[in-house]
Tab-separated table of C-alpha atoms and ligand atoms in Angstrom:
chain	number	residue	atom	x	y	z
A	1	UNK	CA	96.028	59.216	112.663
A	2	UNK	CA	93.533	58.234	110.241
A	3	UNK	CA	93.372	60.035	106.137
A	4	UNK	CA	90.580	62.500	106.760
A	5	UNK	CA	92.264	63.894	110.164
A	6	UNK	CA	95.742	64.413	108.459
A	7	UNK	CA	94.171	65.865	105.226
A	8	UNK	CA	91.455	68.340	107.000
A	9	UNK	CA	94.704	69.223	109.159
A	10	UNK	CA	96.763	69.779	105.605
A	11	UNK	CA	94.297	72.210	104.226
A	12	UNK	CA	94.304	74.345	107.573
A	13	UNK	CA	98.066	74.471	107.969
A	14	UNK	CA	98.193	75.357	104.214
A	15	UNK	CA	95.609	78.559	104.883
A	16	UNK	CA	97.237	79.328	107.712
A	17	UNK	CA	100.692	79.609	105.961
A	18	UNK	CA	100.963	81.950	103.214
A	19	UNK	CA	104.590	82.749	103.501
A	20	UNK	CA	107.715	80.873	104.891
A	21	UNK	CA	107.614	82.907	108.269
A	22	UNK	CA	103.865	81.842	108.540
A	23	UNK	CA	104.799	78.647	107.760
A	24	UNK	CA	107.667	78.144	110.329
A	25	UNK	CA	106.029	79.847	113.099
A	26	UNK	CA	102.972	76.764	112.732
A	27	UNK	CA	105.432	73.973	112.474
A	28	UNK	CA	107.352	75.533	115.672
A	29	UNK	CA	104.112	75.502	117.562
A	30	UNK	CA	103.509	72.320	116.735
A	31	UNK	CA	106.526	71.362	118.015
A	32	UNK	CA	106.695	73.129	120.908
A	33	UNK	CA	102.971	71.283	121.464
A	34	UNK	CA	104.813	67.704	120.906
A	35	UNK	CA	107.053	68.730	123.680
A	36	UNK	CA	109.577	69.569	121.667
A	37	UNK	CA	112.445	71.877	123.391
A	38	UNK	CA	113.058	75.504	121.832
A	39	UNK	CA	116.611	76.279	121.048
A	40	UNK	CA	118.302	78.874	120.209
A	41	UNK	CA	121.319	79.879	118.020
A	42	UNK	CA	123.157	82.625	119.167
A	43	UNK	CA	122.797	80.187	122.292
A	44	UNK	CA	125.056	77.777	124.304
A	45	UNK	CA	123.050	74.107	123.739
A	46	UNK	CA	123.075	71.740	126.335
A	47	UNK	CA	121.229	68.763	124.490
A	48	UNK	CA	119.885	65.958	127.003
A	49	UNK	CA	120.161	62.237	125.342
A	50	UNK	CA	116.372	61.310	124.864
A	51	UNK	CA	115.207	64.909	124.247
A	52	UNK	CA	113.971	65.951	121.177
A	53	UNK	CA	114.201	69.748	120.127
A	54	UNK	CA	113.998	72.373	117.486
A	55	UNK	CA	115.635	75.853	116.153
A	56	UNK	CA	114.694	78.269	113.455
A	57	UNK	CA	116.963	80.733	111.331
A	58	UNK	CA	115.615	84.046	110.066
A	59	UNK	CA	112.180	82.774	111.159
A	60	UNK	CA	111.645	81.360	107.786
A	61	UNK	CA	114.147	78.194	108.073
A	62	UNK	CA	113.274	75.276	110.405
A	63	UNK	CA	115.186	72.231	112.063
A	64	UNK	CA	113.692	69.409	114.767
A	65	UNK	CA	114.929	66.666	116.153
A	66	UNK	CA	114.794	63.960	118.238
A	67	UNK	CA	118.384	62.821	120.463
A	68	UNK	CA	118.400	59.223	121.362
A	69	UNK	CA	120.736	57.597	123.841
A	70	UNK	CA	121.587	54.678	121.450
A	71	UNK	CA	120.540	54.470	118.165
A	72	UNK	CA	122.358	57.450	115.747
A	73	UNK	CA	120.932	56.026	112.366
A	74	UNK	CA	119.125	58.904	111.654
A	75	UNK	CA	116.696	59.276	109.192
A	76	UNK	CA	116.277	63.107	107.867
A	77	UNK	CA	113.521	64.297	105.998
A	78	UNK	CA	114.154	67.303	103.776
A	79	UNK	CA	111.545	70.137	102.451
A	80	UNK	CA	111.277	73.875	101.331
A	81	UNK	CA	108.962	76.658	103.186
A	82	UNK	CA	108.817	78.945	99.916
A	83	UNK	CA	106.547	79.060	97.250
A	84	UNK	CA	106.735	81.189	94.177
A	85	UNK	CA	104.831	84.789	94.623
A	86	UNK	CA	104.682	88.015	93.883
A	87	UNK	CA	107.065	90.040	96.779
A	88	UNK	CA	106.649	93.737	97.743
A	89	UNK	CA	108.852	95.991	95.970
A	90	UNK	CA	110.509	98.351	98.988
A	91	UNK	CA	109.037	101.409	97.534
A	92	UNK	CA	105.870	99.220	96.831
A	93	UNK	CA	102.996	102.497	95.618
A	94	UNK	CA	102.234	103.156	92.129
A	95	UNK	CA	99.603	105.367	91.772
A	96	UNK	CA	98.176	105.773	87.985
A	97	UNK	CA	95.540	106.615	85.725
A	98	UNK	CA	93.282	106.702	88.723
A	99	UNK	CA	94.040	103.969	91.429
A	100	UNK	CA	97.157	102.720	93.500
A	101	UNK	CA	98.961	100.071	92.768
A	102	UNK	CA	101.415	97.797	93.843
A	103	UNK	CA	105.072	97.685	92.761
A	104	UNK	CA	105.632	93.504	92.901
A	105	UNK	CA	109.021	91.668	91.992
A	106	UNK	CA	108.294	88.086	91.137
A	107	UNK	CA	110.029	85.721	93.335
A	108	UNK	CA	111.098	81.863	91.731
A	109	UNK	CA	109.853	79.800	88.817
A	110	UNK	CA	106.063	81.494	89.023
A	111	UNK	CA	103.526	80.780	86.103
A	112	UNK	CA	101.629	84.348	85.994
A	113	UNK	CA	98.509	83.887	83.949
A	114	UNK	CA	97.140	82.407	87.176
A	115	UNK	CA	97.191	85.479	89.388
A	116	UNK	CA	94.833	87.196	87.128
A	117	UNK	CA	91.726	88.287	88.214
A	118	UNK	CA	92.120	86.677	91.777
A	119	UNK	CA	91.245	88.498	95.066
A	120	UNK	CA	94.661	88.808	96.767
A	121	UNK	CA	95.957	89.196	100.101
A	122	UNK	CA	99.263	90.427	101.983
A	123	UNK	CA	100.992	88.823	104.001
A	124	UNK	CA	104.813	88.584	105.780
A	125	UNK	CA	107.448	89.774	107.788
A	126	UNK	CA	107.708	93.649	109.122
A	127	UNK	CA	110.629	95.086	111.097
A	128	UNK	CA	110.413	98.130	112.775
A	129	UNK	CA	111.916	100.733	115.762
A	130	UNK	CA	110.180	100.846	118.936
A	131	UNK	CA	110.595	103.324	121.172
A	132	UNK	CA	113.135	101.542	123.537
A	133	UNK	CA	115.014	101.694	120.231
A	134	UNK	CA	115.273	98.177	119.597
A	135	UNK	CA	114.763	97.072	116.269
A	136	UNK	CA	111.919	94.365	116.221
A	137	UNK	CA	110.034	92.636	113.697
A	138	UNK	CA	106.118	90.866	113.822
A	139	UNK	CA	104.168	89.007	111.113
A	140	UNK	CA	101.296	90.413	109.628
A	141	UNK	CA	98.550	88.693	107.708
A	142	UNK	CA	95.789	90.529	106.245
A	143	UNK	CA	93.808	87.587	105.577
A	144	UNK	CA	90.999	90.475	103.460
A	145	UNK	CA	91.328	90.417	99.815
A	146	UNK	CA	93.036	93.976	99.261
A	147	UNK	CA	94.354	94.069	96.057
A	148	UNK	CA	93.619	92.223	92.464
A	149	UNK	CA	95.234	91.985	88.841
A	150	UNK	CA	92.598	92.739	86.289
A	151	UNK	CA	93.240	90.816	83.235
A	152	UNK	CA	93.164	93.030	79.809
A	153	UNK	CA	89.273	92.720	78.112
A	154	UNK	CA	89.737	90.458	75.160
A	155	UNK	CA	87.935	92.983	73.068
A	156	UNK	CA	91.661	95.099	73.700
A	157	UNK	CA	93.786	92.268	72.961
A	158	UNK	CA	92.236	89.712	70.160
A	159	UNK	CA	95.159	87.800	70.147
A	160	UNK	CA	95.203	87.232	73.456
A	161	UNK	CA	94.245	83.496	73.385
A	162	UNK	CA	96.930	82.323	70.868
A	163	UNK	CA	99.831	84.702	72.171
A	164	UNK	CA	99.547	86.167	75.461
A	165	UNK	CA	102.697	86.910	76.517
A	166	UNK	CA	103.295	88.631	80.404
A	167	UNK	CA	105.798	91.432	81.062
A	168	UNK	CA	106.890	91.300	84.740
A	169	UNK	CA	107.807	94.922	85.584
A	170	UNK	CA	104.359	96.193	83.527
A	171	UNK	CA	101.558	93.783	83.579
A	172	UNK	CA	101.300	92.472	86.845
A	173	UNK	CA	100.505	95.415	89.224
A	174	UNK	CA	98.005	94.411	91.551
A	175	UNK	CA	95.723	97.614	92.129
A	176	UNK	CA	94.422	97.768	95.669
A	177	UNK	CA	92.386	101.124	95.939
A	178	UNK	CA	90.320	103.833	93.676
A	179	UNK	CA	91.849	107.494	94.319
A	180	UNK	CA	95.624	108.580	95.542
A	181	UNK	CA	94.940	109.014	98.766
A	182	UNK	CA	96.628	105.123	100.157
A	183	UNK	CA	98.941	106.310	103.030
A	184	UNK	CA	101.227	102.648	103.375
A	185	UNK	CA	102.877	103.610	106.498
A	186	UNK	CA	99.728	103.885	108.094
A	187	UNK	CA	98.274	100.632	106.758
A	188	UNK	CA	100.988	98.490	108.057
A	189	UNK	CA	100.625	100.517	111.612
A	190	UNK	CA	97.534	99.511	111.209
A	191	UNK	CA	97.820	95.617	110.621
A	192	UNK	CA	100.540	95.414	113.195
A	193	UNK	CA	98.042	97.068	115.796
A	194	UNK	CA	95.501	94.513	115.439
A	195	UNK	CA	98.340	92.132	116.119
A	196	UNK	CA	98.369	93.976	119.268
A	197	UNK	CA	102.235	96.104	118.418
A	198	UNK	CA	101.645	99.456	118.995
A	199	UNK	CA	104.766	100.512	119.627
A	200	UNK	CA	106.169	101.671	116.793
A	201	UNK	CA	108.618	104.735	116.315
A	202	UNK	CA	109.483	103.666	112.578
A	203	UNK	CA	109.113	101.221	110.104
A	204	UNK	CA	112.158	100.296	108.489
A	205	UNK	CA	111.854	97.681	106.091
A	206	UNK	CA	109.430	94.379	105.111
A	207	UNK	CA	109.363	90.986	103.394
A	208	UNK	CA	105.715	90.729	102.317
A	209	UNK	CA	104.209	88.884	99.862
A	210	UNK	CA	100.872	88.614	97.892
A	211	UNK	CA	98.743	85.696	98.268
A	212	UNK	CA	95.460	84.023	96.658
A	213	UNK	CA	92.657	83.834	99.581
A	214	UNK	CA	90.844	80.936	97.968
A	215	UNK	CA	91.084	78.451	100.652
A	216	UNK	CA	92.549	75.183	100.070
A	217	UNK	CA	89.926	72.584	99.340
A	218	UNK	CA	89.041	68.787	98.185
A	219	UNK	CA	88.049	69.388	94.473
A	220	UNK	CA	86.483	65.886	92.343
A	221	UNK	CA	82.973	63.818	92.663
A	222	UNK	CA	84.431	61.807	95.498
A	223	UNK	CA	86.939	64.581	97.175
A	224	UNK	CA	90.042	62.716	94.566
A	225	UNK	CA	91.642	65.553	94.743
A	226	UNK	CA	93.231	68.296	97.162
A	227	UNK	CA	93.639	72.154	95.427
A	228	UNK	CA	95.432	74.858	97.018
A	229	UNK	CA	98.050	77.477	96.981
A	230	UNK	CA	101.303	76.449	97.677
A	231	UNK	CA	101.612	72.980	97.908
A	232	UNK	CA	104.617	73.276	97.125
A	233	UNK	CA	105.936	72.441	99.056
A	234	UNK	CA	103.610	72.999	102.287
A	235	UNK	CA	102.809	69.752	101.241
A	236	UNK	CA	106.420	67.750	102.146
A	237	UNK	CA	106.647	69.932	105.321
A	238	UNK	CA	103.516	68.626	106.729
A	239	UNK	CA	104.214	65.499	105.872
A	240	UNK	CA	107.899	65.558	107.763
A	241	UNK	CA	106.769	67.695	110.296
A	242	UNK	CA	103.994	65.240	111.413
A	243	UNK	CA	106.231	62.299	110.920
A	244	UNK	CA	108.687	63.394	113.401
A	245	UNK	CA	106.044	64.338	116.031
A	246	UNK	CA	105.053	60.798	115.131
A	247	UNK	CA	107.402	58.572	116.143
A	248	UNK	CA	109.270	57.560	119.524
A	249	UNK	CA	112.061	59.505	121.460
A	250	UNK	CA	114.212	56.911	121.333
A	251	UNK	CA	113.620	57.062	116.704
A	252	UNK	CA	116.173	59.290	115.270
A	253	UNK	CA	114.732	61.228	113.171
A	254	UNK	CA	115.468	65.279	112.195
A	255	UNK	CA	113.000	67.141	109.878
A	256	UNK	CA	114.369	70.085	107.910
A	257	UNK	CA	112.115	72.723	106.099
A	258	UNK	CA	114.737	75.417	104.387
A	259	UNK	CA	113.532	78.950	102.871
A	260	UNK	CA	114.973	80.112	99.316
A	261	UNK	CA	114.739	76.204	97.383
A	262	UNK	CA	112.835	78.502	94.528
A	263	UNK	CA	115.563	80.518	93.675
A	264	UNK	CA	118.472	77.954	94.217
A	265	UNK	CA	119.092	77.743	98.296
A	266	UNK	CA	122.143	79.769	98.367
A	267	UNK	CA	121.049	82.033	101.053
A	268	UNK	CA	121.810	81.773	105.272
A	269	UNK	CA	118.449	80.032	105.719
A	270	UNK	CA	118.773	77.905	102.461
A	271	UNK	CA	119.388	74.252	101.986
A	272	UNK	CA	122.751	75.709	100.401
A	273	UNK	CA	123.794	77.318	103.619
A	274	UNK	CA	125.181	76.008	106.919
A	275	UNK	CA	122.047	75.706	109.083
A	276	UNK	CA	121.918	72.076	108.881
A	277	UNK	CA	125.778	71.215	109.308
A	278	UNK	CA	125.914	73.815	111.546
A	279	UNK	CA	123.083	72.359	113.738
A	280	UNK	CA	124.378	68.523	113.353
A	281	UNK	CA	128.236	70.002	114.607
A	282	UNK	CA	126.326	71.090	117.456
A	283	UNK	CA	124.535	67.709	117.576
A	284	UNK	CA	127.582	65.849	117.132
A	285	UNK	CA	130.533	67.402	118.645
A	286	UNK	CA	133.127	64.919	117.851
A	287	UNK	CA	134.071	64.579	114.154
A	288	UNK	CA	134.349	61.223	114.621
A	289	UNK	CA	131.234	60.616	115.441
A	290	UNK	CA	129.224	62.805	113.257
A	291	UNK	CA	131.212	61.413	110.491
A	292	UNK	CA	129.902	57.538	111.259
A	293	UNK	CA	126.410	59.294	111.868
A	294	UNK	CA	125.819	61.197	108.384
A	295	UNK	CA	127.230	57.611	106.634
A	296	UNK	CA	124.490	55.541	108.471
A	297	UNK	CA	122.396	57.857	107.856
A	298	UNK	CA	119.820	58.669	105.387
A	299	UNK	CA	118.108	61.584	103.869
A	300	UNK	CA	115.064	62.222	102.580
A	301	UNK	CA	114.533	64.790	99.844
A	302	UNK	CA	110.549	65.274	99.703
A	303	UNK	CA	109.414	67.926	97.237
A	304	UNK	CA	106.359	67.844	94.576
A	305	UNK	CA	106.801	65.916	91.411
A	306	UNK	CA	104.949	66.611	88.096
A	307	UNK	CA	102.072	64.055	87.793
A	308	UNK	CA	101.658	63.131	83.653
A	309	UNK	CA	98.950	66.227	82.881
A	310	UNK	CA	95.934	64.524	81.367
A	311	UNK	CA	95.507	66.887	78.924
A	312	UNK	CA	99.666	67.237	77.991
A	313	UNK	CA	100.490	63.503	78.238
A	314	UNK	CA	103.638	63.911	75.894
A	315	UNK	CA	105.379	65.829	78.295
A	316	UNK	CA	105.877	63.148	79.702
A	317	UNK	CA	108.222	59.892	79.090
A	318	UNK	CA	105.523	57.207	79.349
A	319	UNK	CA	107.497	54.801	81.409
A	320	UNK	CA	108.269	57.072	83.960
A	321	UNK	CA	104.256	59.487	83.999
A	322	UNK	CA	103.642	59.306	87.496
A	323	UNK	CA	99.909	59.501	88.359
A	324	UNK	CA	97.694	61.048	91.149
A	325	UNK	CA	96.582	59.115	93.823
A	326	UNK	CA	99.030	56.237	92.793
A	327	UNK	CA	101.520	56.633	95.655
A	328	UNK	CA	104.759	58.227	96.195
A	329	UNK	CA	107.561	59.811	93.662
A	330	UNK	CA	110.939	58.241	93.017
A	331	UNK	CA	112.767	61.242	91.233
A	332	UNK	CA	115.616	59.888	89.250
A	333	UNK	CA	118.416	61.574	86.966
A	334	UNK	CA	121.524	60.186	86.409
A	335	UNK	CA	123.106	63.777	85.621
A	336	UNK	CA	122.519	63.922	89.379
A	337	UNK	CA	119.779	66.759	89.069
A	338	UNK	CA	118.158	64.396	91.368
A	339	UNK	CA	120.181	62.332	94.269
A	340	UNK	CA	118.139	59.259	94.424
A	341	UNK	CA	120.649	55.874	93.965
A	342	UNK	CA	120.011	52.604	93.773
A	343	UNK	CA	120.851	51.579	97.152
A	344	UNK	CA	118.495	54.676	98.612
A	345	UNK	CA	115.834	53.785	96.456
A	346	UNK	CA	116.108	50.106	97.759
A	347	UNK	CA	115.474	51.359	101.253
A	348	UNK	CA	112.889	53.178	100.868
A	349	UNK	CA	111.133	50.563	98.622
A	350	UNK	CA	111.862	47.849	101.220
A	351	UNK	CA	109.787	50.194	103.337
A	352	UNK	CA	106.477	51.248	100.973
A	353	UNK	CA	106.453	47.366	99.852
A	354	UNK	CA	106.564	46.526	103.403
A	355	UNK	CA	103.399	49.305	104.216
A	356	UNK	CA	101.506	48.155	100.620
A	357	UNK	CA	102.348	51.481	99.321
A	358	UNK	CA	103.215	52.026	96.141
A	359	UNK	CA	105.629	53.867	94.890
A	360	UNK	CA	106.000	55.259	90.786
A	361	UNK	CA	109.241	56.184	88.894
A	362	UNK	CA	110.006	59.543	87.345
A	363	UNK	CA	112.427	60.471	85.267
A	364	UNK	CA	112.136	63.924	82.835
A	365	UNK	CA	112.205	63.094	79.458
A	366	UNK	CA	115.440	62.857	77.360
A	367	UNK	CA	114.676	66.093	75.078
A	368	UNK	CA	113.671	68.586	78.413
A	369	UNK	CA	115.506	70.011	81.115
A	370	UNK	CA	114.957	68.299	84.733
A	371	UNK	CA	114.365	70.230	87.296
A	372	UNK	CA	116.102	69.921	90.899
A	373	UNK	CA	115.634	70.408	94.737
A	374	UNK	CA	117.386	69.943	97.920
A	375	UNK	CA	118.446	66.251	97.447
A	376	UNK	CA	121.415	66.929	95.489
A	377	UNK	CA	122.512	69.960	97.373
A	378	UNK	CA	122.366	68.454	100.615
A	379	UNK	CA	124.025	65.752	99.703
A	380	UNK	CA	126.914	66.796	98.287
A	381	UNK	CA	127.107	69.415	101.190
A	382	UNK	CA	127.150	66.158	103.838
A	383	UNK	CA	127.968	63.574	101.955
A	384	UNK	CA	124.615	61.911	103.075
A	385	UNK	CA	123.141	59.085	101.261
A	386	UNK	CA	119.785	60.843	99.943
A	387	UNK	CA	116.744	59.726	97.818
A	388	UNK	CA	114.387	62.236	96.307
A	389	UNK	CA	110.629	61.344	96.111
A	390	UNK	CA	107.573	63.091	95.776
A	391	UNK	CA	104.132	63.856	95.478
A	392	UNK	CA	102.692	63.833	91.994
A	393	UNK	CA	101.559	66.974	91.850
A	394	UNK	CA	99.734	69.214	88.265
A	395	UNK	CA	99.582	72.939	88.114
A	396	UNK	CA	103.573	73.056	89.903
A	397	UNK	CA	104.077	76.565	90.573
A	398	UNK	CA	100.251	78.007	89.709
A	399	UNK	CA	98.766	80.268	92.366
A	400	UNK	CA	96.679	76.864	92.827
A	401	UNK	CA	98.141	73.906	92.300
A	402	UNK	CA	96.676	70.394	92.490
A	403	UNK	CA	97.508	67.285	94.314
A	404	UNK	CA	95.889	64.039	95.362
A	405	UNK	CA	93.841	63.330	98.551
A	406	UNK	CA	95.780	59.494	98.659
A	407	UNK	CA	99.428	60.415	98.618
A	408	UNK	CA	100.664	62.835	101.383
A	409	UNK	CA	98.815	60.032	103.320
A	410	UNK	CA	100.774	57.451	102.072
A	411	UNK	CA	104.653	59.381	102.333
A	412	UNK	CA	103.834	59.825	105.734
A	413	UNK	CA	103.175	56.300	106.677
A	414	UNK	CA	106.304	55.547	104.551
A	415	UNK	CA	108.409	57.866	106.275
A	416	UNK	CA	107.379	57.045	109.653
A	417	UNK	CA	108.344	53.171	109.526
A	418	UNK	CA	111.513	53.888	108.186
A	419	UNK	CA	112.283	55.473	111.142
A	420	UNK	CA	111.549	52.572	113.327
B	501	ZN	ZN1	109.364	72.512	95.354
């Protein structure tokens, strides 16, 4: 696959993803296009040797993988399907001073001055009772820009400029229509009916989120640069999820994209929870052998990493500023905020060198916190030799963020040679 083809393909799975469900229902249909097999949880598994399969949990968590006959090296490639957003509140209508609003709880590390004055869409999970009373649930996107923030005038703030601050409860109610007349109920009946369900007896609850509908886009004189919502960390799931529809049956290689890594993947579907030991006991049956297959194994923990910001250049430590468009992330912290060792690092060098990638060093400066990911967690859960890269990335956590047109490219070559 050449650069253009994998990054025209990024920016459509990226619009085509605004939440975690969205998200894992794409990667499972590419899967199930790769002739990958679907299983099932709550389901007895009878894996074939040269098969290669996936499985979901609470539609928003994903695992696939390929089962060869001989070779159980496996190398696993981590990411997260959640972004920070604004959520639906479950009593979600505010209607003041002349309009309806939306009641929104912010959901992870989200930088708010962004969603200002940007035309917003919905978009998520619904369950509801049909009228064989089974409780069901659909996703809805309503792609239409249906709701906006309005920033205060400046003439009502003057300070605004030099201290804007942002309350969370007060000052980021998207308003969505003029009047009190906004019947919800009826405009989610509606949404699901042009999804075609039309059975519905009663809604009972939702997951749905607010999203930007700019479209992700190149952005620079020669296309440098690739800005969209949510790259993180759409971006690392692309990048596994191609990589294991790339290589051979007989590579072992298991992609994992987890829900909840923005607020700290303790949850069922997190990289906290059991999905992925639970789905390797069911891979490997005998202790034994899963045992000598997670210590010759290795894991991948791919997640954005903050490129030096052009115009902030001390925030970062100036050995260790990695740049856009200058190859792939080594995250390194010896408080073990990031899992990367030296051995890991080695192999995956070996690799890049190999490939004429390059590959940059980061490491948060001595006087700030570092942030963290999956790597650690998974690793201590497994006891998995793990290295955490990255893809420089500015804007982390903006409604738009910004990454490089070079670099997903160049993981995903990376990642699928170590595999062979
Ligand atoms: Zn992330």
């Amino acid at each position: 696959m050449i650069k253009q083809d994998f990054n025209d393909g990024l920016l459509g799975f990226l619009d085509s993803s605004p939440t975690p469900f969205h998200a894992t229902q794409n990667m499972a249909g590419m899967f199930a296009n790769a002739g990958f097999t679907q299983l099932f949880e709550v389901q007895r598994w009878d894996l074939q040797e040269g098969g290669k399969y996936f499985v979901t949990r609470n539609d928003s968590s994903i695992i696939a993988f390929t089962y060869p006959r001989i070779n159980k090296n496996y190398v696993m490639v981590g990411a997260h399907t959640d972004s920070p957003n604004l959520k639906l509140k479950p009593n979600p209508i505010l209607k003041n001073d002349g309009v309806v609003k939306f009641a929104v709880e912010p959901y992870g590390g989200i930088l708010f001055n962004p969603w200002f004055d940007r035309d917003l869409s919905l978009a998520g999970r619904v369950s509801y009772l049909d009228s064989n009373n089974m409780i069901k649930d659909a996703l809805i996107d309503v792609k239409k820009a249906i709701a906006i923030i309005p920033s205060l005038a400046i003439h009502l703030d003057r300070e605004v400029n030099e201290k804007k601050s942002v309350n969370a409860q007060t000052d980021i109610s998207p308003v969505l229509a003029s009047g009190d007349s906004f019947n919800f109920d009826k405009f989610l009946k509606d949404e699901l009916a042009a999804c075609g369900v039309k059975d519905i007896v009663e809604l009972y609850a939702n997951e749905l989120s607010l999203y930007d509908t700019q479209k992700a886009s190149y952005v620079g004189i020669e296309n440098d640069f690739i800005a969209s919502a949510r790259l993180d960390n759409l971006l690392s799931c692309y990048v596994g999820m191609l990589s294991i529809c790339s290589v051979s049956d007989d590579t072992p290689m298991l992609f994992i994209a987890s829900d909840h890594e923005e607020v700290g993947s303790d949850s069922a579907s997190g990289a906290g929870g059991s999905f992925l030991e639970s789905t390797l006991k069911r891979m490997f049956g005998d202790f034994e052998e899963l045992t000598q297959m997670l210590r010759s194994s290795l894991f991948i923990s791919a997640d954005n990493a903050h490129s030096i910001h052009p115009n902030y250049p001390s925030k970062h430590d100036a050995n260790h500023a990695p740049q856009i468009n200058r190859g792939v992330v080594i995250k390194v912290n010896s408080n073990q905020r990031y899992a990367s060792n030296s051995k890991t690092i080695s192999r995956f060098m070996n690799v890049a060198s190999g490939l004429n990638e390059p590959t940059q060093n980061y490491v948060t400066r001595s006087d700030m916190g570092c942030g963290s990911t999956i790597g650690p967690i998974v690793a201590a859960k497994l006891g998995i030799d793990t290295i955490d890269v990255g893809l420089p990335t500015l804007a982390m956590h903006s409604v738009r963020e910004l990454c490089g047109s070079d670099d997903a490219y160049s993981l995903y070559k990376i990642v699928v040679e170590m595999g062979v």
